Coordinates of C-alpha atoms in Angstrom, one line a residue:
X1 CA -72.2 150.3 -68.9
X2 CA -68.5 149.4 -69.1
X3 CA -67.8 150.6 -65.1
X4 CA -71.0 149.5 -63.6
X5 CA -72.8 146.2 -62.7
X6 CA -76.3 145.2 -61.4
X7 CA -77.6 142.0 -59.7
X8 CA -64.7 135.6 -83.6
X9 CA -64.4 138.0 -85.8
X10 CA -62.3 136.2 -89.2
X11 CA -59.3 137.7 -90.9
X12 CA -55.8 137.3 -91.3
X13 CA -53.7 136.9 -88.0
X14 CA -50.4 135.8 -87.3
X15 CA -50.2 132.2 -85.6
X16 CA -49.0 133.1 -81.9
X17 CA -49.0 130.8 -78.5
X18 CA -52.3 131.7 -77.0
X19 CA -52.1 132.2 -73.2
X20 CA -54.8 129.9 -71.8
X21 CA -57.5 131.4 -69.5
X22 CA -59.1 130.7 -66.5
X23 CA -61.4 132.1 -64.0
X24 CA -61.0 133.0 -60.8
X25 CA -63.3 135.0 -58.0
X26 CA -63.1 139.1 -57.4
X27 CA -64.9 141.1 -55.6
X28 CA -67.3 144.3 -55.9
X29 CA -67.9 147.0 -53.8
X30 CA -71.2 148.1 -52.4
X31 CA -72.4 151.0 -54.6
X32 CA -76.3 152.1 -53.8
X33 CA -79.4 150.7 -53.0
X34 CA -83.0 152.4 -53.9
X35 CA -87.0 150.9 -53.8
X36 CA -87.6 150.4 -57.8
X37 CA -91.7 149.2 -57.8
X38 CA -93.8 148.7 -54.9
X39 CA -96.7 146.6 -53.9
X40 CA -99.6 147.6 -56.2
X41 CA -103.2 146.2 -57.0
X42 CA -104.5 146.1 -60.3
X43 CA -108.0 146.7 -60.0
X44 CA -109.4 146.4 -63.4
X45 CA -108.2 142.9 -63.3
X46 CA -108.3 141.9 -59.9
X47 CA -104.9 140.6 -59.6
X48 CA -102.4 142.3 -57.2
X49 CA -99.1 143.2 -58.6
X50 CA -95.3 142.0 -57.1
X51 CA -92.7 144.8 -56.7
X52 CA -89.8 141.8 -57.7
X53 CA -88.2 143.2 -60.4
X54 CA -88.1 141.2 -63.8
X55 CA -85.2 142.9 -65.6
X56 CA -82.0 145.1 -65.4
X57 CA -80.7 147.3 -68.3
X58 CA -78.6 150.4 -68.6
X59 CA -79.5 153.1 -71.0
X60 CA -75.9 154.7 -72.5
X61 CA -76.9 158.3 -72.2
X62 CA -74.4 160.9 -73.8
X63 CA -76.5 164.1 -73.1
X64 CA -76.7 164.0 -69.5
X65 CA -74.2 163.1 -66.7
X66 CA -75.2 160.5 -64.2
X67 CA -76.3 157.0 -64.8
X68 CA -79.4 156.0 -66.2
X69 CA -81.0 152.6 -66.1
X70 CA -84.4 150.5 -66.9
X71 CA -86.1 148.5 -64.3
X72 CA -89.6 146.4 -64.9
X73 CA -91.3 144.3 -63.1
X74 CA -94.5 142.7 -64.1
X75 CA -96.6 145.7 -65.2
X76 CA -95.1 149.0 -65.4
X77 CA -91.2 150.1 -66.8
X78 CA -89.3 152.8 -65.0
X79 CA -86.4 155.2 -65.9
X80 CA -84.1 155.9 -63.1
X81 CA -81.5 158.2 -62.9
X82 CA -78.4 157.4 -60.5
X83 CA -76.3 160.5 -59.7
X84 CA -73.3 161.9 -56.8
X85 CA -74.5 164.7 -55.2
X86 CA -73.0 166.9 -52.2
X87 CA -74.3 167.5 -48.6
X88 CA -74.5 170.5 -48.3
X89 CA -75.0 172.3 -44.7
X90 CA -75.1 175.5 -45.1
X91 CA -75.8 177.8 -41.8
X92 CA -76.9 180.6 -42.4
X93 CA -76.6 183.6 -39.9
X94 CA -77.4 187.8 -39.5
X95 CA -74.5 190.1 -39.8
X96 CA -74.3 193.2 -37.2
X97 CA -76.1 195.0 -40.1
X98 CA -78.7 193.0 -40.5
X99 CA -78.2 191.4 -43.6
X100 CA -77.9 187.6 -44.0
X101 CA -74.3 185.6 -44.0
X102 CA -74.1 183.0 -46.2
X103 CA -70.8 180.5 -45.6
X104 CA -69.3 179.1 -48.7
X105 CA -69.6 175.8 -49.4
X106 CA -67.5 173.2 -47.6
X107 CA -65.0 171.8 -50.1
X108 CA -65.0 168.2 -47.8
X109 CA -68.2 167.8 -48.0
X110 CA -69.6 164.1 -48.4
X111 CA -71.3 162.8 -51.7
X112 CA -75.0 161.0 -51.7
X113 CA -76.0 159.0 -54.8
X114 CA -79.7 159.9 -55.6
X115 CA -82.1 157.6 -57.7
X116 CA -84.5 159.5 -59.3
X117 CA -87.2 158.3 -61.3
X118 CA -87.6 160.2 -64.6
X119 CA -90.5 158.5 -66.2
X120 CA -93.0 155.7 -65.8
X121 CA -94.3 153.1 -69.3
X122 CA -97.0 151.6 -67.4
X123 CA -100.0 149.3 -68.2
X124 CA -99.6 148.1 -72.1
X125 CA -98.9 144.6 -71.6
X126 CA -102.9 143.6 -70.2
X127 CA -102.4 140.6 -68.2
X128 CA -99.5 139.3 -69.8
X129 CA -96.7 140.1 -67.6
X130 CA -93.5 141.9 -68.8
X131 CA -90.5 139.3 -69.3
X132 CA -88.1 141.5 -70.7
X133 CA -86.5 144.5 -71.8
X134 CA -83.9 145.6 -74.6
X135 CA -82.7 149.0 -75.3
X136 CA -81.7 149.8 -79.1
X137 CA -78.8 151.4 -80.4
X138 CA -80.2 154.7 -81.4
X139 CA -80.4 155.9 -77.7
X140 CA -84.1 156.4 -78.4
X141 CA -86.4 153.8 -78.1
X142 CA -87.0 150.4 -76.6
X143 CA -88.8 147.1 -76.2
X144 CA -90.9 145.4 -74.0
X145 CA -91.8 141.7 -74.3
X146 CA -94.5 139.8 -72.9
X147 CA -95.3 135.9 -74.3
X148 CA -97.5 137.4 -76.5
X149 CA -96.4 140.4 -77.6
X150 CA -93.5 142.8 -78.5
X151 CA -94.1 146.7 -78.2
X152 CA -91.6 149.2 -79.2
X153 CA -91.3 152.9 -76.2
X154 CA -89.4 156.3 -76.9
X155 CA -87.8 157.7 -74.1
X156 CA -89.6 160.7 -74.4
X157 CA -92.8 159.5 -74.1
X158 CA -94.8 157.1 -71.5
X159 CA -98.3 157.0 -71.8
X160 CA -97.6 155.5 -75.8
X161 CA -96.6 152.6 -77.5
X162 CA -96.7 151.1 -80.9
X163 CA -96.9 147.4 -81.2
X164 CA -94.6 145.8 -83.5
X165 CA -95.4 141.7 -82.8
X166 CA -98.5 140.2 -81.5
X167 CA -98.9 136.4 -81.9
X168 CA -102.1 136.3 -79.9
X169 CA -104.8 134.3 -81.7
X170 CA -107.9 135.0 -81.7
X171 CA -109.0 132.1 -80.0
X172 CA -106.3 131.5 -77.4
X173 CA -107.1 127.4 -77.8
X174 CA -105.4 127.5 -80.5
X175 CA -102.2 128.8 -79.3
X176 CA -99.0 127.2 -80.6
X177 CA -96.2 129.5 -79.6
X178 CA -95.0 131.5 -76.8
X179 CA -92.5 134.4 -77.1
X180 CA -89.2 133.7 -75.0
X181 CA -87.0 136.3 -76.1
X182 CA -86.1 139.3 -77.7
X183 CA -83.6 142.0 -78.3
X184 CA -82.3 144.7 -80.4
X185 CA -79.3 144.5 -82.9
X186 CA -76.1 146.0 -81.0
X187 CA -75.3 148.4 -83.9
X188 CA -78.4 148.1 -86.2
X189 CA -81.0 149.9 -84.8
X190 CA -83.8 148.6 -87.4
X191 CA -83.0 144.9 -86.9
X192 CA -84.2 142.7 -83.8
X193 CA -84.6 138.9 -83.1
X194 CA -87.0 137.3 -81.1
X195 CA -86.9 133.7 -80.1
X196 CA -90.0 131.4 -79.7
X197 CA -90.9 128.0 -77.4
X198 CA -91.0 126.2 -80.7
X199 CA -87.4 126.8 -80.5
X200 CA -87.7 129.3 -83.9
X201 CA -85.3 132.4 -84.4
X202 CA -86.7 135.0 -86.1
X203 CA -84.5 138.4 -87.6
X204 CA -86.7 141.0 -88.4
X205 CA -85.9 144.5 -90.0
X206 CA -88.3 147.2 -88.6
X207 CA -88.2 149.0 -92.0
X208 CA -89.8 146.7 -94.0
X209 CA -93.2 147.0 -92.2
X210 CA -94.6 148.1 -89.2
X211 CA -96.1 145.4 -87.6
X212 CA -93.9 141.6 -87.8
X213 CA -95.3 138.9 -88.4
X214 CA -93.7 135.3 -88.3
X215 CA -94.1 135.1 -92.4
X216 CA -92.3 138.4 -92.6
X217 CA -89.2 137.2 -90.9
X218 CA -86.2 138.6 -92.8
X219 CA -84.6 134.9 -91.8
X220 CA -86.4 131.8 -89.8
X221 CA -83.2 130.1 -87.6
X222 CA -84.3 126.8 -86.2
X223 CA -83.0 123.0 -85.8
X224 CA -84.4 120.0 -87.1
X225 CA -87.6 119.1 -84.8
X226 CA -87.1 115.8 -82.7
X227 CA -89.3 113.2 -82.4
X228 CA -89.1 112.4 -78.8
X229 CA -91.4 113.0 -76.3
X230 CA -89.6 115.9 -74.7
X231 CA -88.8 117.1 -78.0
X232 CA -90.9 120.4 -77.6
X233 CA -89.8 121.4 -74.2
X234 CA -86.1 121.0 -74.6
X235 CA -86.0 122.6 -77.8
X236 CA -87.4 125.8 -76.4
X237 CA -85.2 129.0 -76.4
X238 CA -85.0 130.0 -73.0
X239 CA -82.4 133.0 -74.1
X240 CA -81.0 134.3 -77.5
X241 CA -78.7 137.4 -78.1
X242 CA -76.9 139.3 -80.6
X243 CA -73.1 138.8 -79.9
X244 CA -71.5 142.5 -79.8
X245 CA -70.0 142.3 -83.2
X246 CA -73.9 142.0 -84.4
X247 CA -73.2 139.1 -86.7
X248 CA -74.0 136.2 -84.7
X249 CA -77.2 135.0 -82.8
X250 CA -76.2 133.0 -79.3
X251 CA -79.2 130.8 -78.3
X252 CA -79.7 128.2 -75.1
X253 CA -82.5 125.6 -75.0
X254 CA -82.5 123.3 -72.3
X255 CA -79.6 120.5 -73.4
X256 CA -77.5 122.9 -75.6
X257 CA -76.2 126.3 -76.5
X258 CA -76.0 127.5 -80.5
X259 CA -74.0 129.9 -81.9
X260 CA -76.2 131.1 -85.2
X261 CA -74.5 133.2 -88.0
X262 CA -77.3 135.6 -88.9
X263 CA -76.2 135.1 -92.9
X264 CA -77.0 131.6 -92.5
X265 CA -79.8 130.4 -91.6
X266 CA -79.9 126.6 -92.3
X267 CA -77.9 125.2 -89.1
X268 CA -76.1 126.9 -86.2
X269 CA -71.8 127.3 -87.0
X270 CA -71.8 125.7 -83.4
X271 CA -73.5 123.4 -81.0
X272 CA -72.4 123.6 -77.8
X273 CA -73.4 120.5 -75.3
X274 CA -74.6 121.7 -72.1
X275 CA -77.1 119.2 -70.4
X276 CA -76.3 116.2 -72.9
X277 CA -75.7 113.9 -70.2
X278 CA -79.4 114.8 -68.5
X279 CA -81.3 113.1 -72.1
X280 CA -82.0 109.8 -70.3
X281 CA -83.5 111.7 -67.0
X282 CA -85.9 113.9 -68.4
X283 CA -88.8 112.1 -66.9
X284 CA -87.6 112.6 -63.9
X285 CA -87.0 116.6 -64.3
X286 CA -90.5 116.9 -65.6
X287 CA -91.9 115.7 -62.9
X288 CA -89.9 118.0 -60.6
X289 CA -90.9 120.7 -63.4
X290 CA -86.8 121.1 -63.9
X291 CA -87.2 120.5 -67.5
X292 CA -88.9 123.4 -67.4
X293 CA -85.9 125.8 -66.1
X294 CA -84.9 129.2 -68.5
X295 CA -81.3 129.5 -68.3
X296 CA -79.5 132.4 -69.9
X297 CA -76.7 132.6 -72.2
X298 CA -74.1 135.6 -72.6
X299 CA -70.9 136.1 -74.7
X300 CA -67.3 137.9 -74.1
X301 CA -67.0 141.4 -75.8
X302 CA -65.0 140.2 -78.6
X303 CA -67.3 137.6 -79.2
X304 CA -64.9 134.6 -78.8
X305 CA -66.0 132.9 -75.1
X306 CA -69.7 132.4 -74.2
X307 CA -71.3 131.3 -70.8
X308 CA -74.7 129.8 -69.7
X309 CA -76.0 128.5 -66.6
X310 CA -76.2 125.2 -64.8
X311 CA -77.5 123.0 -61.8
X312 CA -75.7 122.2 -58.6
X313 CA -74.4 126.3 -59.0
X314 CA -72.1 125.3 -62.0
X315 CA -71.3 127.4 -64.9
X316 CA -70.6 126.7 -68.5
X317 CA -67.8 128.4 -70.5
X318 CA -67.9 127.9 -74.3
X319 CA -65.2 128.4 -76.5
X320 CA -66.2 129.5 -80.1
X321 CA -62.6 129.1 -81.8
X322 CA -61.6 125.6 -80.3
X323 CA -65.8 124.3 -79.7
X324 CA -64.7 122.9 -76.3
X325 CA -66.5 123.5 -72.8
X326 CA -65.8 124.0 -69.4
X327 CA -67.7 123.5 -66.3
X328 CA -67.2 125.8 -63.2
X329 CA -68.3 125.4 -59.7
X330 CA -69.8 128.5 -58.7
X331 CA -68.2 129.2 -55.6
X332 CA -66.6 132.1 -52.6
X333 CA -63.9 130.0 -51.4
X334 CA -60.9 130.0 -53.1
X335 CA -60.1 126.1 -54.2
X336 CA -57.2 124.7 -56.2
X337 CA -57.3 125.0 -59.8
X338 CA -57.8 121.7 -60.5
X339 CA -61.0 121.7 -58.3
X340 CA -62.5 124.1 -59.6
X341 CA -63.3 122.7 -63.4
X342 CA -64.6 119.6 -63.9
X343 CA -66.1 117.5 -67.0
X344 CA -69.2 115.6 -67.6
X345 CA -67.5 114.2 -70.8
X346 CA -67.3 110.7 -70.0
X347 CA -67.5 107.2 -71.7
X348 CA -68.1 106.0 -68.5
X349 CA -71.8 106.0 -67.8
X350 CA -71.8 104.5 -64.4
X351 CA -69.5 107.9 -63.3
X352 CA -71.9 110.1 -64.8
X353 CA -75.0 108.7 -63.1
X354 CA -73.1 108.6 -59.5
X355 CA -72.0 112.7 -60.4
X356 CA -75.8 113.2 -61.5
X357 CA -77.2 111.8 -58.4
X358 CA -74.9 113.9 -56.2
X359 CA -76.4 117.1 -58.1
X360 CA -78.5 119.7 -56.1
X361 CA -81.2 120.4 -58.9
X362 CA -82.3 123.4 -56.4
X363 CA -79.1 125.4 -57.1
X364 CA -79.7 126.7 -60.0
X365 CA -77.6 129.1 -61.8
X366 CA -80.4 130.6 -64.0
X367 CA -78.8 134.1 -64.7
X368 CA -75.9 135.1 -66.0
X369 CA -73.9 138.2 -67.9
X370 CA -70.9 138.8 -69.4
X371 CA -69.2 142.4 -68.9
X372 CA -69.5 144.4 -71.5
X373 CA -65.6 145.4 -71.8
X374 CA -63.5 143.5 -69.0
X375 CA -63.3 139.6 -69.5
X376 CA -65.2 139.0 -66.7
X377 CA -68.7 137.1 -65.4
X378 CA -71.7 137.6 -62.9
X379 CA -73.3 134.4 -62.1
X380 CA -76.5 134.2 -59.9
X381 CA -77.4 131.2 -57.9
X382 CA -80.0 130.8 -55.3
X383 CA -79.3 134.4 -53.5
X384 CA -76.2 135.1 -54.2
X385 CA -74.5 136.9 -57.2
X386 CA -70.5 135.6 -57.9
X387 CA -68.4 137.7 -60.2
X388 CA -65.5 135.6 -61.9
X389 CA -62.4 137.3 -64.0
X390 CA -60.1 135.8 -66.1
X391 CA -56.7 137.3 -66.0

């Protein structure tokens, strides 16, 4: 939604001065507030089930007015409807006849926004829990992914599903790879991508069979693997999306961010730095179980900035066209712009130890999403959600 928000393309162009831009805070007004899931109990399993939400998405509906939106937590999806309505006090009263006097409606009268839920996709996951949502182009359907599994909803209907990936073994000893991510193509509704802890991209097109499998991949997108001991859990996706022009693939593991063209699947165009200077404190983060941290990723509408998370509530702003990087401090006060960006590129390794050691690894700025027409971003850290625009 291009007026709502919840908590490089190639041609010919003419060579022109380009204005530099930089970020700096806004603000957004209070909207609405409703109860998505509440406290339940699952008692086939045994397990009782949290009311936190997991995941966020709007649904671009063009047949009815109002806005419509996805919300899951770990078990069950919900459509919700978000619409203005009036107040209407009407008072009615008896005329000298008899009959009853109804006053015409009062033209000030104050609007209510009303969430209504307009259908429930509950209980197809088992005991994995729901991770994530994506809602495809044709305004029809949608999936829900779990570690193990990927399954495809209509709109329409509820209480059915179809399956389209399930990488569950049959012995689960000999599990090798966890689903991390997954989302539809912006403008192709048959294609998707889903992203793996092996740190393995894989494009898939719904019409050439119905249920995926790893060996029917329409391309495989991965790095070389490294040999160090970490190798495995840094290399992990922890977020991969379809840029809106549909012909890239932005992906974050732990130390980087790549920029994948999806006609080209033997190395990214671009590899963005992120946590380089981290490589010779990974010991340390896995034992605080940092290492183990799922930022996301998110790029500009025209596809030509990108932005992932950070410790110490910092932000990272990529630049496709110029491959350079810029750290933000994630911040309400308004600061000089020269305090507000910073660098960990340094030869110096004595400065980047003494700015590592001053880092509060608890602030983590895990979340983060670009909007989907204005050039600006909503970063979440700790409990708080900052919203930056670039003029």
């Amino acid at each position: 939604s291009s007026d709502g928000s919840s908590s490089g393309g190639s041609g010919h162009h003419k060579k022109k001065k380009k204005k530099k831009r930089s970020f700096r805070p806004i603000e957004y007004g209070f909207y609405t507030e409703f109860q998505s899931h509440e406290r339940g109990f699952d008692r086939l399993h045994s397990v009782p089930i949290e009311e936190a939400i997991n995941m966020i998405r709007f649904w671009p509906s063009q047949q009815a007015p109002g806005l419509f939106m996805l919300t899951t937590n770990d078990t069950t999806i919900k459509l919700w409807k978000l619409s203005d309505k009036k107040v209407v006090k009407q008072i009615r009263s008896r005329s000298s006849d008899g009959g009853i006097v109804v006053p015409p409606p009062d033209p000030n009268a104050e609007f209510v926004t009303v969430a209504q839920c307009k259908r429930q996709f509950p209980n197809a996951h088992g005991t994995c829990h729901i991770d994530s949502i994506s809602v495809n182009s044709d305004g029809e359907t949608f999936i829900s992914t779990d570690a193990l599994k990927i399954n495809m909803w209509n709109l329409g209907v509820g209480n059915i599903c179809f399956n389209l990936i399930d990488i569950k073994p049959p012995n689960l000893a000999n599990l090798s790879e966890v689903i991390t991510a997954a989302t539809f193509h912006p403008t192709q509704c048959n294609l998707m991508q889903y992203a793996t802890s092996l740190g393995a991209i894989r494009l898939c097109d719904l019409r050439d069979r119905a249920l995926q499998t790893k060996d029917s991949a329409v391309r495989s997108f991965r790095t070389a693997k490294g040999d160090g001991f970490f190798s495995e859990v840094v290399e992990s996706i922890s977020d991969s999306k379809f840029t809106p022009d549909g012909r890239h693939i932005l992906a974050r593991d732990y130390l980087t961010t790549k920029l994948w063209d999806i006609r080209m699947e033997k190395k990214p165009l671009v590899v963005f730095p992120v946590h380089d200077y981290l490589e010779e404190y990974l010991s340390e983060l896995h034992q605080n179980d940092c290492i183990f941290d799922k930022f996301e990723c998110a790029s500009s509408a025209d596809g030509s900035m990108f932005v992932t998370g950070s410790y110490d509530s910092n932000f990272v702003v990529h630049e496709a066209m110029s491959k350079k990087s810029q750290t933000i401090h994630a911040t309400s006060e308004v600061l000089k712009k020269h305090k507000r960006k910073f660098s960990f590129r340094s030869n110096k390794k004595e400065e980047i130890r003494a700015r590592v050691a001053k880092m509060d690894f608890a602030k983590k700025s895990l979340h983060v999403c670009w909007h989907p027409v204005l050039n600006c971003v909503a970063i979440a850290s700790l409990n708080k959600v900052y919203i930056y625009q670039a003029p």
